[in-house]
Coordinates of C-alpha atoms in Angstrom, one line a residue:
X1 CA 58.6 101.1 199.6
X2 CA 59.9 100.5 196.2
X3 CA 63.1 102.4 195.1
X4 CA 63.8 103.2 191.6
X5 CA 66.9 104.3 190.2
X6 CA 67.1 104.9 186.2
X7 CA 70.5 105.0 183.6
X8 CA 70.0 106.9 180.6
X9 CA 71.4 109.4 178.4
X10 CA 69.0 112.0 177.9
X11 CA 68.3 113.9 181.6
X12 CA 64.6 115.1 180.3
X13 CA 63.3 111.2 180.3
X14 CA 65.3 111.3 183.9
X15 CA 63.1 114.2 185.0
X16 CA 59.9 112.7 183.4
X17 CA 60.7 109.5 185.3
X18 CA 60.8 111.6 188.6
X19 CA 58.1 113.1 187.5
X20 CA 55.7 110.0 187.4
X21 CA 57.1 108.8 190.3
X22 CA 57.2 111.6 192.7
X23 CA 52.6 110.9 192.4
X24 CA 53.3 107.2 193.3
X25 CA 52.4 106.6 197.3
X26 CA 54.4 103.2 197.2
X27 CA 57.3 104.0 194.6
X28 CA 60.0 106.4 194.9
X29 CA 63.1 107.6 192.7
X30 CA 66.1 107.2 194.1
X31 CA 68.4 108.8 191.4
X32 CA 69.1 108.6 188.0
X33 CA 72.5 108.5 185.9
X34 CA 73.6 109.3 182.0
X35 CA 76.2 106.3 181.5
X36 CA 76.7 102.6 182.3
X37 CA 79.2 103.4 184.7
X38 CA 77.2 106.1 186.8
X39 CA 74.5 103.5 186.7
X40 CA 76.6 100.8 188.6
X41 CA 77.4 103.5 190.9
X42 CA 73.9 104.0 191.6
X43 CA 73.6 100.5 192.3
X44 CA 76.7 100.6 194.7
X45 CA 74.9 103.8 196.9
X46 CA 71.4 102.8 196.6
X47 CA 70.6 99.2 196.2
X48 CA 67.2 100.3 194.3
X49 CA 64.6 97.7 193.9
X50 CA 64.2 97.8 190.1
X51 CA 66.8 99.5 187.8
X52 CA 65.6 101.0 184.5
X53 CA 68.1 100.9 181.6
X54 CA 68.4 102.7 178.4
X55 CA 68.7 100.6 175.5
X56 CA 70.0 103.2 173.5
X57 CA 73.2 102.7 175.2
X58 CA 73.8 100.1 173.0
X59 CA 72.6 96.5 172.6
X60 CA 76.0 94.4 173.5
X61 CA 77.0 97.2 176.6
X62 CA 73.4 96.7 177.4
X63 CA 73.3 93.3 177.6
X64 CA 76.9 93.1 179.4
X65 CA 75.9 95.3 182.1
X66 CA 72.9 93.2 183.0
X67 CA 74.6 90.0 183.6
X68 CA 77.2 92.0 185.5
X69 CA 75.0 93.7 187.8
X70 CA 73.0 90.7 188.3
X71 CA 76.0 88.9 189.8
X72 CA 76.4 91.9 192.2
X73 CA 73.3 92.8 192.9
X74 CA 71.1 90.2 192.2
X75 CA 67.9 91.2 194.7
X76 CA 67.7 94.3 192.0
X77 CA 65.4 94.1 189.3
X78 CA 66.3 95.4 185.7
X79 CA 63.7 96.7 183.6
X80 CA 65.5 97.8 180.0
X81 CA 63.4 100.4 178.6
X82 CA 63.5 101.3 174.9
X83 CA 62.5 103.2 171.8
X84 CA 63.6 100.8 169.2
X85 CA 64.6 97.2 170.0
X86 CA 65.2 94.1 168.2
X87 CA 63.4 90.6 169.0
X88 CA 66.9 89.0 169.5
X89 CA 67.8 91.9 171.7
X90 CA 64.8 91.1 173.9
X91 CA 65.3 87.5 174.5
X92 CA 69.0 88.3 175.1
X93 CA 68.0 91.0 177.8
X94 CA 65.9 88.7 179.9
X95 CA 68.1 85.5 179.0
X96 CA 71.0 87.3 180.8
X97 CA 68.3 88.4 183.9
X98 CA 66.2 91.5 183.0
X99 CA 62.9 91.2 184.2
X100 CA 60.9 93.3 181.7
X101 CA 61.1 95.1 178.4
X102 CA 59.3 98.6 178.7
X103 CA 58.2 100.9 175.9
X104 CA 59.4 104.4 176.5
X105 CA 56.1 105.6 175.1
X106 CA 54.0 103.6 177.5
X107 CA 51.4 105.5 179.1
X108 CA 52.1 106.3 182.8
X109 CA 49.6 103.5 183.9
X110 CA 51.9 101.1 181.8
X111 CA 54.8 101.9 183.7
X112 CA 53.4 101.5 187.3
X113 CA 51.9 98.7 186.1
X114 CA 55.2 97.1 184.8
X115 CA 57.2 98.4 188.0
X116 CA 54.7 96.8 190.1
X117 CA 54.8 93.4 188.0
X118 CA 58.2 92.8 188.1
X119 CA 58.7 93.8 191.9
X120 CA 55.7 90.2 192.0
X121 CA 58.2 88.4 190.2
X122 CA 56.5 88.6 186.7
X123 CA 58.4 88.9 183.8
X124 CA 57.0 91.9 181.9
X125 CA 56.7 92.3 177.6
X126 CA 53.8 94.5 177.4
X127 CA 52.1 91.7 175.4
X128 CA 54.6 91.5 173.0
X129 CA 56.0 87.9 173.5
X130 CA 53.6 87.0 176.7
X131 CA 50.6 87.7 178.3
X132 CA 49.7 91.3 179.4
X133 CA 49.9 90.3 183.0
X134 CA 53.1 88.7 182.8
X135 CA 51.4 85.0 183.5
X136 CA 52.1 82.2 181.0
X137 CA 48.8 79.7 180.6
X138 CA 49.0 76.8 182.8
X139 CA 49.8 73.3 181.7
X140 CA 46.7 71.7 180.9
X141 CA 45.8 68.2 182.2
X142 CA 48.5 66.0 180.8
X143 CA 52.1 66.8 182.5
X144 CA 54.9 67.9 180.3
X145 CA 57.4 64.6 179.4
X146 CA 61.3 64.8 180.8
X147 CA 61.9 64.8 176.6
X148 CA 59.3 67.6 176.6
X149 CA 61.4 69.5 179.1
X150 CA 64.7 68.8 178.0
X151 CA 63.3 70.6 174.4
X152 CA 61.8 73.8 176.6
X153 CA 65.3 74.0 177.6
X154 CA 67.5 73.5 175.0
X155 CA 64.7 76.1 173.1
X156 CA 64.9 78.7 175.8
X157 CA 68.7 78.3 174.8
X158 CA 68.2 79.5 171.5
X159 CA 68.8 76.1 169.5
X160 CA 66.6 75.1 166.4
X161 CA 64.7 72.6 165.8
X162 CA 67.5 70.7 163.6
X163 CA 70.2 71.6 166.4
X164 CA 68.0 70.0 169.1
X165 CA 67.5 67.0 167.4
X166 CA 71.5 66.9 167.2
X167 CA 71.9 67.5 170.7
X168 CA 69.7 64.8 171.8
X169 CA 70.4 62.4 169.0
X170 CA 66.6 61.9 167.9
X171 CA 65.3 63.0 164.4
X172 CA 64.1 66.4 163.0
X173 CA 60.6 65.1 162.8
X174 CA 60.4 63.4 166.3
X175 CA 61.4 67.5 167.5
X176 CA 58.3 68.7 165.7
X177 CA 56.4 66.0 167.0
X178 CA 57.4 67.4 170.8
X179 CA 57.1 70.5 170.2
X180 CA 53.2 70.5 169.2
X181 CA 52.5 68.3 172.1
X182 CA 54.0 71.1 174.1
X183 CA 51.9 74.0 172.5
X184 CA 48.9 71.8 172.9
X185 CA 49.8 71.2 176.6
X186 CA 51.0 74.2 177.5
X187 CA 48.7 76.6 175.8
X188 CA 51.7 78.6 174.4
X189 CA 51.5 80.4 170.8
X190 CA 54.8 80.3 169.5
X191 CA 58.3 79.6 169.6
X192 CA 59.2 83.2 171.3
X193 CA 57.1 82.5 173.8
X194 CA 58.0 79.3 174.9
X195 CA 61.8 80.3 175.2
X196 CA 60.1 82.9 177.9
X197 CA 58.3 80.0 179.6
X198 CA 61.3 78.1 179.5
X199 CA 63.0 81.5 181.3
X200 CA 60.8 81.7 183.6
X201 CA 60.6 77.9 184.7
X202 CA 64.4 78.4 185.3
X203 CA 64.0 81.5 187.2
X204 CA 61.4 79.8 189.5
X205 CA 63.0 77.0 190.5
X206 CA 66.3 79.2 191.1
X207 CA 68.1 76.8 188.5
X208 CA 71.9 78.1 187.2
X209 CA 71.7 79.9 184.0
X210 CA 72.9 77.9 180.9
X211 CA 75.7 79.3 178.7
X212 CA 73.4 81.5 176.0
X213 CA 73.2 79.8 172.6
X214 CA 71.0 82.5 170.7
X215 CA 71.9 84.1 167.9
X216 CA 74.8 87.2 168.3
X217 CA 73.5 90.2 169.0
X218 CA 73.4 92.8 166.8
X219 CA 75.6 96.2 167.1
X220 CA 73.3 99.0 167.2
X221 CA 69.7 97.6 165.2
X222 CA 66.3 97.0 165.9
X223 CA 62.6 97.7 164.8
X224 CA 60.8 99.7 166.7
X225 CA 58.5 98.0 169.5
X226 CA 55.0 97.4 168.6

């Protein structure tokens, strides 16, 4: 069975979680709590399976209470779930070990669907930055380079193209040059999305996290999720 706990401020999306989840036959709501702290606490009693976390708590606390939580509790999944959110906010969430990014407006099929996912494994955007299943395409018939890797990585890490060519001593052209053998290999659209790949070819092969290089997070911004 699937346990669920939930952190956020306002105790009617609490009860509406419950709600949803009470008609599941293989999830179940273990508790919910209105601050960070109470959330960790949950974590302490319950152990859930997946934690869902209020991004309205802000995006730095947010992001702070994920990486520590994943360093005690690192068989729990954290979905953030959010009404407004930034792009930078997004990568940050997942860099630090959230598993999925969750519209609080998503339809109750949405949210099963993304509790389900993430319990596989499958890191979850709703289609914003990956695929709608949570699979990236797979590499087509020519392998990705060790140059071609060493760019996923240092992308996933938030560097530009100008800031990778410094790292690895190469010029700004020969970057651009990788990086559209890479989309054509791997399939991938764009930029955002290969920083996910990049996450989650790390994640599979259980590899330490490197120290974040994106951009700072904002205070308390964002656009609304699409």
């Amino acid at each position: 069975m699937v346990t669920v706990c939930a952190c956020d401020s306002q105790p009617i999306a609490l009860e509406g979680l419950r709600s949803i989840l009470e008609a599941s036959e293989d999830i179940r709501f273990a508790g919910g709590a209105q601050s960070l702290l109470s959330g960790l606490e949950l974590l302490e009693r319950y152990e859930p399976t997946i934690m869902l976390l209020d991004r309205s708590f802000g995006a730095k606390p947010v992001v702070d209470w994920i990486a520590s939580s994943k360093l005690r509790y690192p068989q729990t999944r954290t979905v953030v779930w959010a009404t407004v959110i930034s792009d930078v906010e997004c990568f940050r969430a997942l860099q630090v070990g959230a598993q999925a990014i969750l519209k609080k407006t998503a339809p109750v099929p949405a949210i099963l669907h993304c509790l389900r996912a993430v319990v596989e494994g499958k890191i979850w955007t709703e289609n914003l930055y990956a695929p709608r299943d949570g699979r990236f395409p797979t590499p087509r018939a020519r392998p990705l380079t060790p140059r071609e890797q060493e760019i996923i990585n240092l992308v996933t890490r938030g560097l530009r193209n100008r800031e990778i060519a410094a790292a690895l001593s190469i010029a700004t052209g020969t970057v651009k040059i990788h990086m559209m053998h890479i989309f054509e290999k791997t399939g991938i659209r764009d930029r955002f999305e290969l920083a996910l790949y990049g996450l989650k070819l790390a994640n599979a092969a259980s590899l330490p996290p490197e120290q974040p290089l994106a951009p700072a997070l904002p205070e308390d911004q964002g656009t609304l999720v699409p």
